[in-house]
PDB file of C-alpha atoms (C1' of nucleotides) in Angstrom:
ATOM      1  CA  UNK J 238       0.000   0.000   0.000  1.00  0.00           C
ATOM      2  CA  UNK J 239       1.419   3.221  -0.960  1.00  0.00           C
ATOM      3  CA  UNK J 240       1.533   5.804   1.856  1.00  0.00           C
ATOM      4  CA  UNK J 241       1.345   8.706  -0.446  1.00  0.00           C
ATOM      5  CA  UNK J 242      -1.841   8.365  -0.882  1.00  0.00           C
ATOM      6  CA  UNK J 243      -2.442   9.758   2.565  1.00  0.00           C
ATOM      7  CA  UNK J 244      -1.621  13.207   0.864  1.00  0.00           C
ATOM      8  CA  UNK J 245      -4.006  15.522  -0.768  1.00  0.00           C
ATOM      9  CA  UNK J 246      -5.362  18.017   1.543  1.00  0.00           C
ATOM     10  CA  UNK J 247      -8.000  19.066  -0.870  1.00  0.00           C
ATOM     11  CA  UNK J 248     -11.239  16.464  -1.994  1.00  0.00           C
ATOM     12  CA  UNK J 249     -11.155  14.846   1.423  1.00  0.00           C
ATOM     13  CA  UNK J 250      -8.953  12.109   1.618  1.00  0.00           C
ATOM     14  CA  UNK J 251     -10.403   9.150   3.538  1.00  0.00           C
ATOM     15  CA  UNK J 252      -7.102   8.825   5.088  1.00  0.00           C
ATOM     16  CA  UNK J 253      -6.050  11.834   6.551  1.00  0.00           C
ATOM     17  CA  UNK J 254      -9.131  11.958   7.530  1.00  0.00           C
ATOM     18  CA  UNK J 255      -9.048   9.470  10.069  1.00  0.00           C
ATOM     19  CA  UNK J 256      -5.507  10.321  10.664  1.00  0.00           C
ATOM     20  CA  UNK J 257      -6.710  13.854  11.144  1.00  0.00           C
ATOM     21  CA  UNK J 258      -8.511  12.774  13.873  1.00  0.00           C
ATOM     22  CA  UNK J 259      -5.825  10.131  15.309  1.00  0.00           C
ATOM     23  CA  UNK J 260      -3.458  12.563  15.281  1.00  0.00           C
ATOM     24  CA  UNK J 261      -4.517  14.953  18.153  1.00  0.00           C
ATOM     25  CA  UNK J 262      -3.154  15.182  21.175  1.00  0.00           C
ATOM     26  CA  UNK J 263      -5.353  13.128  23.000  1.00  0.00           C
ATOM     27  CA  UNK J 264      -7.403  10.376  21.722  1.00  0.00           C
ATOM     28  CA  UNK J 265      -4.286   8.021  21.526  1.00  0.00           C
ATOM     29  CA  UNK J 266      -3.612   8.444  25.208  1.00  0.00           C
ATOM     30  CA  UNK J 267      -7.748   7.973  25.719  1.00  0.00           C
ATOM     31  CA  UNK J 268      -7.070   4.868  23.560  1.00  0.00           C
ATOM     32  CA  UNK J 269      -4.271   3.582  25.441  1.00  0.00           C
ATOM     33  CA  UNK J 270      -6.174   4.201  28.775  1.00  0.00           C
ATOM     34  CA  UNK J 271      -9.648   2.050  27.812  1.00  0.00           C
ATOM     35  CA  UNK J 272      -7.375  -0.352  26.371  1.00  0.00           C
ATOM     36  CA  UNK J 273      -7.521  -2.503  30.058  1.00  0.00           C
ATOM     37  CA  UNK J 274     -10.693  -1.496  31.445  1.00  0.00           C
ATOM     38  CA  UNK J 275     -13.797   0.784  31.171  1.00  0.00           C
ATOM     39  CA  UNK J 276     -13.225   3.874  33.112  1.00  0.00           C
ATOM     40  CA  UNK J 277     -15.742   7.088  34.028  1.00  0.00           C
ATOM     41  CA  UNK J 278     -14.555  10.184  33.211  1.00  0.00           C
ATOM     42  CA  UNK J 279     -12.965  11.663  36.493  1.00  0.00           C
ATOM     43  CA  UNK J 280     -10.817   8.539  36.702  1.00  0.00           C
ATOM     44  CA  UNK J 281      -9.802   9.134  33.050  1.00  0.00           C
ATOM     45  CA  UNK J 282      -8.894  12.340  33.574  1.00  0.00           C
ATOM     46  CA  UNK J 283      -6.649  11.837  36.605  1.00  0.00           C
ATOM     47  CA  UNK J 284      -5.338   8.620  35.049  1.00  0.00           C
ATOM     48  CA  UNK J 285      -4.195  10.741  32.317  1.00  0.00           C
ATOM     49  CA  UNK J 286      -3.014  13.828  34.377  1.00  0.00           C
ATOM     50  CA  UNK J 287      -2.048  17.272  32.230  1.00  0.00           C
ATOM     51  CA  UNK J 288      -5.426  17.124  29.696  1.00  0.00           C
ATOM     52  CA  UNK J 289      -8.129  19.611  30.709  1.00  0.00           C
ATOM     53  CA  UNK J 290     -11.462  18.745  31.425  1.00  0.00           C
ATOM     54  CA  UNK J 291     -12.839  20.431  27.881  1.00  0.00           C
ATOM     55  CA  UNK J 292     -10.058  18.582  26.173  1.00  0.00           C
ATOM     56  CA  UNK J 293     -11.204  15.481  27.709  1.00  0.00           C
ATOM     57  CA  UNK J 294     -14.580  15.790  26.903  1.00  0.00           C
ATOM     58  CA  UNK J 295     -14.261  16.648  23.247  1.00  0.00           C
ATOM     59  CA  UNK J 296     -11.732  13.963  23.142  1.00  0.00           C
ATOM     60  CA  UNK J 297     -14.539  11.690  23.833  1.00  0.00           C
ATOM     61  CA  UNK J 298     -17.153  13.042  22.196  1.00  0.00           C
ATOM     62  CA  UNK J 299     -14.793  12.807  18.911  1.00  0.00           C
ATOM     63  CA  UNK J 300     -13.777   9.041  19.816  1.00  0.00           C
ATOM     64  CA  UNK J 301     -17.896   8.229  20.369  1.00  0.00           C
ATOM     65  CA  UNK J 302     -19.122  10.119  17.057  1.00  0.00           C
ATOM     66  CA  UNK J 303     -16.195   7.845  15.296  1.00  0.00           C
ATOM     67  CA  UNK J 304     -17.166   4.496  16.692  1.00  0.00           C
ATOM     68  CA  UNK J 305     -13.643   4.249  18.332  1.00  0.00           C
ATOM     69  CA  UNK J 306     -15.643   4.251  22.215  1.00  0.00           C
ATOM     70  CA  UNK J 307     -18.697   3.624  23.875  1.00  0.00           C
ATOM     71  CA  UNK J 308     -20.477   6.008  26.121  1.00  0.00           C
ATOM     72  CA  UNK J 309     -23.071   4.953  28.736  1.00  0.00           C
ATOM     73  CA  UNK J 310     -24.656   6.760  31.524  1.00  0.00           C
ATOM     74  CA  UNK J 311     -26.000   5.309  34.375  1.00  0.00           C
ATOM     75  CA  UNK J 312     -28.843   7.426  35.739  1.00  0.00           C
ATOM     76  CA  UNK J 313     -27.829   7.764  39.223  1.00  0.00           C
ATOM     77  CA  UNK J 314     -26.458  10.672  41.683  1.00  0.00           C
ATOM     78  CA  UNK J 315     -23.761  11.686  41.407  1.00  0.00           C
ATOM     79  CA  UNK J 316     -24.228  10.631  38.194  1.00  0.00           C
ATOM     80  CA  UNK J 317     -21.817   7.964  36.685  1.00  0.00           C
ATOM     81  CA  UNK J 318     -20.922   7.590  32.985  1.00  0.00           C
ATOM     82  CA  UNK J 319     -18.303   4.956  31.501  1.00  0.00           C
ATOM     83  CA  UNK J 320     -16.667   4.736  28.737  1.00  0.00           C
ATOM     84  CA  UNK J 321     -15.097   1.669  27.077  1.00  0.00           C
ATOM     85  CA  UNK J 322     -13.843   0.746  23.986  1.00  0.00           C
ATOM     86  CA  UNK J 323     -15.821  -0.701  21.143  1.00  0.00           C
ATOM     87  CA  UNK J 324     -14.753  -3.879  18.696  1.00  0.00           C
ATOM     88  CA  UNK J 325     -13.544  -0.711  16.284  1.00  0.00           C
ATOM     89  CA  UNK J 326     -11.783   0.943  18.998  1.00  0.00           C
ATOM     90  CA  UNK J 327      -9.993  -2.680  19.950  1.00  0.00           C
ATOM     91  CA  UNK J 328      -9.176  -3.499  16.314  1.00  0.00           C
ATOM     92  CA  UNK J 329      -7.237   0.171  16.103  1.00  0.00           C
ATOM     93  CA  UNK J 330      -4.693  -0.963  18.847  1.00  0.00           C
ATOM     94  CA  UNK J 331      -3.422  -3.496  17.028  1.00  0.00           C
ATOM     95  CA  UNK J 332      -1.282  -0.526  14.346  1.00  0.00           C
ATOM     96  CA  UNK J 333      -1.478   1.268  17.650  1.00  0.00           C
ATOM     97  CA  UNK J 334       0.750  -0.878  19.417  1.00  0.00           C
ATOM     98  CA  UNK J 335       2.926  -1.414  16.403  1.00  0.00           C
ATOM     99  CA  UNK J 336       3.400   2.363  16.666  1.00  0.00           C
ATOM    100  CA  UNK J 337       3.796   2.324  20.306  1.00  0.00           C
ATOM    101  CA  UNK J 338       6.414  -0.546  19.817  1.00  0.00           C
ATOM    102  CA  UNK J 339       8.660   1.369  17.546  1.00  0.00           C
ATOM    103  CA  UNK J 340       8.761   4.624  19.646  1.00  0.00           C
ATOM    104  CA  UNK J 341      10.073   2.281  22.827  1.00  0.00           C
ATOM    105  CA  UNK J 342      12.351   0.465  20.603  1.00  0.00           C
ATOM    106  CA  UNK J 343      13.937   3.912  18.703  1.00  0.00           C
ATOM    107  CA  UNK J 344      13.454   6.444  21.754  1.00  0.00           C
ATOM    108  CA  UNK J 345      17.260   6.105  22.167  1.00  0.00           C
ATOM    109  CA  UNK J 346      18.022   6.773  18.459  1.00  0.00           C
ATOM    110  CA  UNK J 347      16.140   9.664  18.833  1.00  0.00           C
ATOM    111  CA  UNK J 348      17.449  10.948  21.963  1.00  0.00           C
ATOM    112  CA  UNK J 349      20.835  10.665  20.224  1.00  0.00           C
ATOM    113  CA  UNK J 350      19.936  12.549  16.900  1.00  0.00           C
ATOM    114  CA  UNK J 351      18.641  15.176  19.292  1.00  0.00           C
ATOM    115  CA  UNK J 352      21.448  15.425  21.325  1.00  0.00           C
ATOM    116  CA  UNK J 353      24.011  15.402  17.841  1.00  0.00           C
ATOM    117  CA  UNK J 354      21.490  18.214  16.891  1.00  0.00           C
ATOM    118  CA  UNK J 355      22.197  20.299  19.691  1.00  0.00           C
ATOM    119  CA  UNK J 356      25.973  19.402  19.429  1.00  0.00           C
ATOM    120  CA  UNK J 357      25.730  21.127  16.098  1.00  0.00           C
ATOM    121  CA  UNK J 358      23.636  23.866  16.975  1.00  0.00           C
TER     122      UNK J 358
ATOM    123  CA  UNK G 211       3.728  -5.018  25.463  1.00  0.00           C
ATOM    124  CA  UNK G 212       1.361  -3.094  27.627  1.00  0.00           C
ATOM    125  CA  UNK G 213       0.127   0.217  25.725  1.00  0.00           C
ATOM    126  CA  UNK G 214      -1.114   1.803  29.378  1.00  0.00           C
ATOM    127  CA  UNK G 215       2.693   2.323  29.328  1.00  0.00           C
ATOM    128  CA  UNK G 216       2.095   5.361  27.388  1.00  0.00           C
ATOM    129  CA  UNK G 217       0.572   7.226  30.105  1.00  0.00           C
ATOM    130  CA  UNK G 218       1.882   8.732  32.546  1.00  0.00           C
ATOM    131  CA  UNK G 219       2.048  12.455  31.638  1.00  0.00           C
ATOM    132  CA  UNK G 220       4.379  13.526  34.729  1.00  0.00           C
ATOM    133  CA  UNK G 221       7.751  12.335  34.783  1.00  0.00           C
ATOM    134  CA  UNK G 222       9.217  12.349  30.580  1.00  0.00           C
ATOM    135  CA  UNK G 223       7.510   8.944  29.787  1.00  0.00           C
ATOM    136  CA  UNK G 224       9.493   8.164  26.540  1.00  0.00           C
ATOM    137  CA  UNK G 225       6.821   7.148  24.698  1.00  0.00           C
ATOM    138  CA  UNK G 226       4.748   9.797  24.743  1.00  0.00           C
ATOM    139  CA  UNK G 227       7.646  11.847  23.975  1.00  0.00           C
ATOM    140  CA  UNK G 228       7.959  10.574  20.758  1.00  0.00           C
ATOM    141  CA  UNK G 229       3.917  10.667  19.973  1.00  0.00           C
ATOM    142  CA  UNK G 230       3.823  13.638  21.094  1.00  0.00           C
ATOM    143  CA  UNK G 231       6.099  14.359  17.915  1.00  0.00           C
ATOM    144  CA  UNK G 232       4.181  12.451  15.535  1.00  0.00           C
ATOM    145  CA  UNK G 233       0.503  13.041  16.580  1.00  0.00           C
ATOM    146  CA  UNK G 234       0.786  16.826  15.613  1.00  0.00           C
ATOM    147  CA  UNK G 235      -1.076  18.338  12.609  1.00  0.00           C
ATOM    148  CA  UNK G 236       1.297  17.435  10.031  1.00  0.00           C
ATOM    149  CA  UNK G 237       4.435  15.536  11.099  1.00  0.00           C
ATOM    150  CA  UNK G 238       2.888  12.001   9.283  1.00  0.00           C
ATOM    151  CA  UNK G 239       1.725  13.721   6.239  1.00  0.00           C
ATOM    152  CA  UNK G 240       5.313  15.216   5.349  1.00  0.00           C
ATOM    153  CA  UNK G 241       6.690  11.411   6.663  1.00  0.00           C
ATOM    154  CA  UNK G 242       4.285  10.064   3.802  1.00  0.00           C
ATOM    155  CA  UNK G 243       5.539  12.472   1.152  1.00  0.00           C
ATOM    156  CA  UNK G 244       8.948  12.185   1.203  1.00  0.00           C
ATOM    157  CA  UNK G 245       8.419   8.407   1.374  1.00  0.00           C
ATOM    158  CA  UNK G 246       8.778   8.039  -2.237  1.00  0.00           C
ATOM    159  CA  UNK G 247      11.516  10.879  -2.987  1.00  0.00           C
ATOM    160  CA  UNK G 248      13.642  13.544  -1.743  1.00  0.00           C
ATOM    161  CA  UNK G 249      11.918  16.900  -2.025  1.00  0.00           C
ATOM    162  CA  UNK G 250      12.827  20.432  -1.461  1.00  0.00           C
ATOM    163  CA  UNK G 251      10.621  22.826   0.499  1.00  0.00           C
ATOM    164  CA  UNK G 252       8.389  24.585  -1.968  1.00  0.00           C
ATOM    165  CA  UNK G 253       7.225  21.101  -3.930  1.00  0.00           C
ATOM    166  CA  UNK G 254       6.887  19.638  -0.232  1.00  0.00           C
ATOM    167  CA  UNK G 255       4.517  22.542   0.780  1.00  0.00           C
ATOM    168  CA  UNK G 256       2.625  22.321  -3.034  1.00  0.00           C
ATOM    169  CA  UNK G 257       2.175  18.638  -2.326  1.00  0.00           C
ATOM    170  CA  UNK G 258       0.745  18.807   0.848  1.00  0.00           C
ATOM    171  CA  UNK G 259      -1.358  21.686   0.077  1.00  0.00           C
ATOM    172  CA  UNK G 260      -3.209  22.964   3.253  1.00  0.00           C
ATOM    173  CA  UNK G 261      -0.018  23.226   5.658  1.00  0.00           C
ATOM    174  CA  UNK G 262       1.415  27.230   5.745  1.00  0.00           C
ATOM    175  CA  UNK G 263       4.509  27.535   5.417  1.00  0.00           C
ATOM    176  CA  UNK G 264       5.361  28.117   9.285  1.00  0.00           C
ATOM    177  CA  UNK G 265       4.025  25.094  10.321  1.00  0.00           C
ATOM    178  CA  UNK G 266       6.028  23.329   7.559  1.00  0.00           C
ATOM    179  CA  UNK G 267       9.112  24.766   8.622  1.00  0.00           C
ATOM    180  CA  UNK G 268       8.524  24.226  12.153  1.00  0.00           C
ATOM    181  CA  UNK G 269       7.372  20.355  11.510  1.00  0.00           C
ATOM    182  CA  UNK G 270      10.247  19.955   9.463  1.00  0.00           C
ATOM    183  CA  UNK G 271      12.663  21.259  11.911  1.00  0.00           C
ATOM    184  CA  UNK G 272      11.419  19.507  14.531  1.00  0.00           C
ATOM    185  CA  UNK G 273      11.441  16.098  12.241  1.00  0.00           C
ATOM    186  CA  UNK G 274      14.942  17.114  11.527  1.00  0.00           C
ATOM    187  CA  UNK G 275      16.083  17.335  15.376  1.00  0.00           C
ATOM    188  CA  UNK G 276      14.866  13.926  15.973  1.00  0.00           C
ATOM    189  CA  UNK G 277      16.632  12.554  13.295  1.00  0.00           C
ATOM    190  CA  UNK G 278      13.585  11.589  11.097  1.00  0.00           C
ATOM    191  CA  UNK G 279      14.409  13.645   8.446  1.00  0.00           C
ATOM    192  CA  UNK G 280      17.744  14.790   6.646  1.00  0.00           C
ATOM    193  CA  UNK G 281      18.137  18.651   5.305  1.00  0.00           C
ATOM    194  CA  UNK G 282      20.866  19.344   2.293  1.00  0.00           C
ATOM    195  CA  UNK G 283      21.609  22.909   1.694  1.00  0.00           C
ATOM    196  CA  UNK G 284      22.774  23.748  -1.497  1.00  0.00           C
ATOM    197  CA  UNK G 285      24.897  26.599  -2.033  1.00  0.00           C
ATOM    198  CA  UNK G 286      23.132  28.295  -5.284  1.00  0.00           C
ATOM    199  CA  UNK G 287      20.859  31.188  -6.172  1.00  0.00           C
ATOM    200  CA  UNK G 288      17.791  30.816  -5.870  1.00  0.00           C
ATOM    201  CA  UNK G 289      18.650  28.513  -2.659  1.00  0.00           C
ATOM    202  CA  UNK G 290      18.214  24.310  -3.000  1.00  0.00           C
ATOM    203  CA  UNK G 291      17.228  22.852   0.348  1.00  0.00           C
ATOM    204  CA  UNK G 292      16.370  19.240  -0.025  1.00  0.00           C
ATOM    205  CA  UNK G 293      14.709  17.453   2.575  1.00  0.00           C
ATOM    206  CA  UNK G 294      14.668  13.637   2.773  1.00  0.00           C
ATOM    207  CA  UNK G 295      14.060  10.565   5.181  1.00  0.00           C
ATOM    208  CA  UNK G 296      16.858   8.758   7.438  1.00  0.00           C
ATOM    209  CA  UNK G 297      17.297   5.618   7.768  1.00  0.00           C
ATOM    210  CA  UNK G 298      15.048   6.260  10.995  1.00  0.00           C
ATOM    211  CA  UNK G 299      12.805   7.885   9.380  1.00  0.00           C
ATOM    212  CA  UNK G 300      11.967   5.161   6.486  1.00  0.00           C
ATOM    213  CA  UNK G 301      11.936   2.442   9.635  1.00  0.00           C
ATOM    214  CA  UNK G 302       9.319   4.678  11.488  1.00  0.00           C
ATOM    215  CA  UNK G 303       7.221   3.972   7.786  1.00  0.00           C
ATOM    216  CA  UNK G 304       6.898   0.547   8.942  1.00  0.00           C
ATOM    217  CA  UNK G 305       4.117   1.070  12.155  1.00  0.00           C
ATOM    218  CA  UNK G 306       3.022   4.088  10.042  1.00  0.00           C
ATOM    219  CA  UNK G 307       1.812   1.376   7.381  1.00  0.00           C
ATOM    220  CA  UNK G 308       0.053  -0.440   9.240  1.00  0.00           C
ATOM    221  CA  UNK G 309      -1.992   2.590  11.049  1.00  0.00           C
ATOM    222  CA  UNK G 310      -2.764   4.459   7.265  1.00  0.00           C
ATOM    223  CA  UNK G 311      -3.771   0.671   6.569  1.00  0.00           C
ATOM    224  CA  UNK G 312      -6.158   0.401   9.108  1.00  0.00           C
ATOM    225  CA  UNK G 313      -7.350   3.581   8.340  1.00  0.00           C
ATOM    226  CA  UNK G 314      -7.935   2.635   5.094  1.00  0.00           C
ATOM    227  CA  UNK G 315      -9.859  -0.331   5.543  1.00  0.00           C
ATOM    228  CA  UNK G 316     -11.650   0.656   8.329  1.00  0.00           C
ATOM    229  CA  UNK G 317     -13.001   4.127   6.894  1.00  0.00           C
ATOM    230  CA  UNK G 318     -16.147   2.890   5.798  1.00  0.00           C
ATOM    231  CA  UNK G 319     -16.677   1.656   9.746  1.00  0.00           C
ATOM    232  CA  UNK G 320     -15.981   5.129  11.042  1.00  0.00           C
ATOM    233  CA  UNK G 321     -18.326   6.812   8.447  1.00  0.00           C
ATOM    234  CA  UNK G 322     -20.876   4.639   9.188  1.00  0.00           C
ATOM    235  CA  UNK G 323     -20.580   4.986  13.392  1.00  0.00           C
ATOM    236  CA  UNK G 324     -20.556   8.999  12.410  1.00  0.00           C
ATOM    237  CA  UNK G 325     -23.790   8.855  10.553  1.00  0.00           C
ATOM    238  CA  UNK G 326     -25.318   6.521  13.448  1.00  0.00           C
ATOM    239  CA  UNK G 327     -24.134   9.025  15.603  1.00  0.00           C
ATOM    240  CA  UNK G 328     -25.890  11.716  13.632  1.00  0.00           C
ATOM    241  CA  UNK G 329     -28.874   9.993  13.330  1.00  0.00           C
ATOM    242  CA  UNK G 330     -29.433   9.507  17.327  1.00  0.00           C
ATOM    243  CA  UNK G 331     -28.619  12.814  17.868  1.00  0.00           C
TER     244      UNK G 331
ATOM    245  C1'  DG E  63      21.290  49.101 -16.289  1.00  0.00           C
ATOM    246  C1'  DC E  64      16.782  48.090 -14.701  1.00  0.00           C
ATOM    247  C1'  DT E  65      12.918  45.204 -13.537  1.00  0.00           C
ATOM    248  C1'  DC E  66      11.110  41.074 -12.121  1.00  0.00           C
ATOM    249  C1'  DC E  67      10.930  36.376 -10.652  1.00  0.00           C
ATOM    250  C1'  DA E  68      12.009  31.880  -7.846  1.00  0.00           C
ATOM    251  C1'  DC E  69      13.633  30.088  -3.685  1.00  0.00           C
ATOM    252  C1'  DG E  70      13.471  29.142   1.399  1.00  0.00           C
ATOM    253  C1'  DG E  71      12.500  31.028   4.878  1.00  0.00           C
ATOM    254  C1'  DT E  72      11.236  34.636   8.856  1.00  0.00           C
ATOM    255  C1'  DC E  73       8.185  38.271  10.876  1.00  0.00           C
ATOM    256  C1'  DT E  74       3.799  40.132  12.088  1.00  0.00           C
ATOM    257  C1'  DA E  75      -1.051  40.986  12.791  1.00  0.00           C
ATOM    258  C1'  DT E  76      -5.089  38.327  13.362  1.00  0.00           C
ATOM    259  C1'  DA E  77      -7.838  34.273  14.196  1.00  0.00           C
ATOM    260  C1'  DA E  78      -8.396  29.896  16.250  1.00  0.00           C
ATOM    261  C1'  DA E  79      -7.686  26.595  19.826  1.00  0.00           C
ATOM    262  C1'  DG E  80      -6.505  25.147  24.529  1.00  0.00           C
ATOM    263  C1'  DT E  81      -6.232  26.025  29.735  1.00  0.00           C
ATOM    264  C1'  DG E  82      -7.563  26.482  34.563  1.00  0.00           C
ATOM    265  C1'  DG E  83     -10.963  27.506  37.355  1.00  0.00           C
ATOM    266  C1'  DA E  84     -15.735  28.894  38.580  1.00  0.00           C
ATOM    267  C1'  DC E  85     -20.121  27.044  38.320  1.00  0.00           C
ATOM    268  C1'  DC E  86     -24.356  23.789  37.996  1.00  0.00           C
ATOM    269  C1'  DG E  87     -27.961  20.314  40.056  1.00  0.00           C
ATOM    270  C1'  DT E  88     -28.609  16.385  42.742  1.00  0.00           C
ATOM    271  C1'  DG E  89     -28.847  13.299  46.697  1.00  0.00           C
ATOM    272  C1'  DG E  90     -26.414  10.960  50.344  1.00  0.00           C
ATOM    273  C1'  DA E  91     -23.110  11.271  54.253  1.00  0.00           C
ATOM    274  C1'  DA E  92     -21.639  13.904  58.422  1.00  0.00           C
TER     275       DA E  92
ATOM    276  C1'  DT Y 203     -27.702  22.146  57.743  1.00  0.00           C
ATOM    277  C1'  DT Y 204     -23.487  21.839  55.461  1.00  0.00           C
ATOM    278  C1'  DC Y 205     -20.658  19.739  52.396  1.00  0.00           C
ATOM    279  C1'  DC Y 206     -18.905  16.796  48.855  1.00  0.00           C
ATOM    280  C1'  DA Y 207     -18.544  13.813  44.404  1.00  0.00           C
ATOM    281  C1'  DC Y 208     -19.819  13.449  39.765  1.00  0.00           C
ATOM    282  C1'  DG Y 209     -19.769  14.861  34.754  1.00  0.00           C
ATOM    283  C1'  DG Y 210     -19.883  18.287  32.435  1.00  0.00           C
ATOM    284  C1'  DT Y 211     -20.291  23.382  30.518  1.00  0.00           C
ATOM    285  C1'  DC Y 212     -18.891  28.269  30.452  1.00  0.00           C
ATOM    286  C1'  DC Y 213     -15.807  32.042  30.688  1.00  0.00           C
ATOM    287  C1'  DA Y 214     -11.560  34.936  30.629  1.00  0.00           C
ATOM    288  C1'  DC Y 215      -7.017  34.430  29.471  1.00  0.00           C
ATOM    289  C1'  DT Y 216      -2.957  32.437  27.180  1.00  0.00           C
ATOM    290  C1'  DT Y 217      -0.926  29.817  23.715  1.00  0.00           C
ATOM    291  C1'  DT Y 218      -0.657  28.334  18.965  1.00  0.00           C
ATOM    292  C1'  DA Y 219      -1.607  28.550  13.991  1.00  0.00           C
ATOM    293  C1'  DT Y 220      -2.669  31.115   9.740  1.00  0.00           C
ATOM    294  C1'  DA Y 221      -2.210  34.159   5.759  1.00  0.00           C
ATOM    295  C1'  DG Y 222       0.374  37.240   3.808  1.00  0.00           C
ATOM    296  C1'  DA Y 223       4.112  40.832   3.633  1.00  0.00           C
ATOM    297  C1'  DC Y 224       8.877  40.883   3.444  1.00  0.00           C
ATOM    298  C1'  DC Y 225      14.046  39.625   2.740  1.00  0.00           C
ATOM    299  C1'  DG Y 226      18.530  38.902  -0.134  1.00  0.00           C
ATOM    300  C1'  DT Y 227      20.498  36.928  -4.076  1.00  0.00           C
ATOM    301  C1'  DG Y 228      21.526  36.217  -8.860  1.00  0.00           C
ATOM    302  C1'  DG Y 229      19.914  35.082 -13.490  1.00  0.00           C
ATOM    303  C1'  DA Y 230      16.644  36.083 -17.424  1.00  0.00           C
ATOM    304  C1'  DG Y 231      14.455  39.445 -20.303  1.00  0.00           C
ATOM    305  C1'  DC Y 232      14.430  44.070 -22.101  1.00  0.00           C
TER     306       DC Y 232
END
DNA sequence: GCTCCACGGTCTATAAAGTGGACCGTGGAA
DNA sequence: TTCCACGGTCCACTTTATAGACCGTGGAGC
C-alpha cells in the first residue's frame, strides 16, 4: 500500500481523515487508557493527568461520534458515565501498538539525533 | 507489550515523547511524502497543500532534530534545500503502514458509526 | 542598467484553539 | 444544615496557527 496516498489536503482524503482525527493530542492516550478497562470520566482524567477537562470531553465526544468508544450513563447521583472501547476501537490498537512498539524500541536513536542536533547547533 | 505504558504524563515517559512528535497536525503527512523521494521545500509545501509555510518549517525542523528527516543545503541562487528521510525515518514507515492501513480499511466503519451518531442525535 | 521572478524562509497581525478555574444540580453522608 | 462527588459546561485568558508581507540573491528578459 502506498503511503502517499495519505496526501491531498484538498477532496477529502479518507485517510487523513481518520488520521486527522488520530493525530490529536489526546485520543491516543484515551485509547491507550480504555485499552484494560472501562473507566468514568474523572478517573480518566486523573489517570491521564495534564489534559483539561474540555479537552477530555471533546476527546470523547470525537472518539464516540467515530465508533472508536462507547459512552453509557447510568442514571444515578452523582451521576456515573463509563466509557469503554468498542470492537472498532480494539481493532485500532493493534497498528497502535505497532506504533507504540517502535517509539520504545527507537526512543534512544532519537534521543541521540537530538542530542548530535544540539551538538551542532 | 502493555500500551497503558504510554501514560503517565508527569515524569518524561518516553513514549509519549515521541507521539507527542508524531501526533501533531502534520508531522505524518510530510513522513508520507517524502516516502517516495527527496523533495525540497516549496514542492513539499505544493504537495501537501493545506499546511502554511510556518508550520512546515517548524514540523520539518522539529522532524529534523529527531533525526527523522535529513536537510541538504545547497549553495546556489535561488537557494536548493532538499529534505529527505533517514534511515530512521523510512523504519518509522513501517508502524506508520500499518496505522494508514487500518485507516484505510476501516473508513467505511468510522463513516458509518458517524452517521449513526448523527442519526441519534 | 533596470525590472522582475524563484527560492526558502522569517516576521507580524489576526484568528483559532486550549487552559484552569468557577459554576451547575442532585442526593447521600456527616 | 453543610458539604462533597460526579460529569460536564462556560468564561476569561494564554498559547498556537494562519495568511500574507517581506528579505537577499543572482539570473533572465528588455
Amino acid at each position: 500500500m502506498n503511503v502517499t496516498t495519505a496526501l491531498s489536503g484538498e477532496g477529502g482524503c479518507p485517510i487523513r481523515d481518520v488520521l486527522d482525527r488520530i493525530g490529536d493530542q489526546w485520543s491516543l492516550l484515551v485509547l491507550a487508557a480504555l485499552e484494560p478497562e472501562t473507566l468514568r470520566f474523572n478517573v480518566l482524567l486523573r489517570r491521564i493527568g495534564d489534559v483539561s477537562k474540555q479537552m477530555l470531553s471533546r476527546t470523547l465526544r470525537r472518539l464516540e461520534e467515530d465508533g472508536f468508544v462507547e459512552r453509557t450513563v447510568y442514571a444515578e447521583v452523582p451521576p456515573r458515565v463509563e466509557y469503554s472501547l468498542t470492537d472498532l476501537g480494539r481493532s485500532f490498537l493493534v497498528p497502535m501498538r505497532a506504533l507504540i512498539g517502535w517509539a520504545d524500541t527507537h526512543q534512544p536513536q532519537v534521543e541521540a539525533a537530538r542530542a548530535a542536533y544540539r551538538a551542532r547547533a
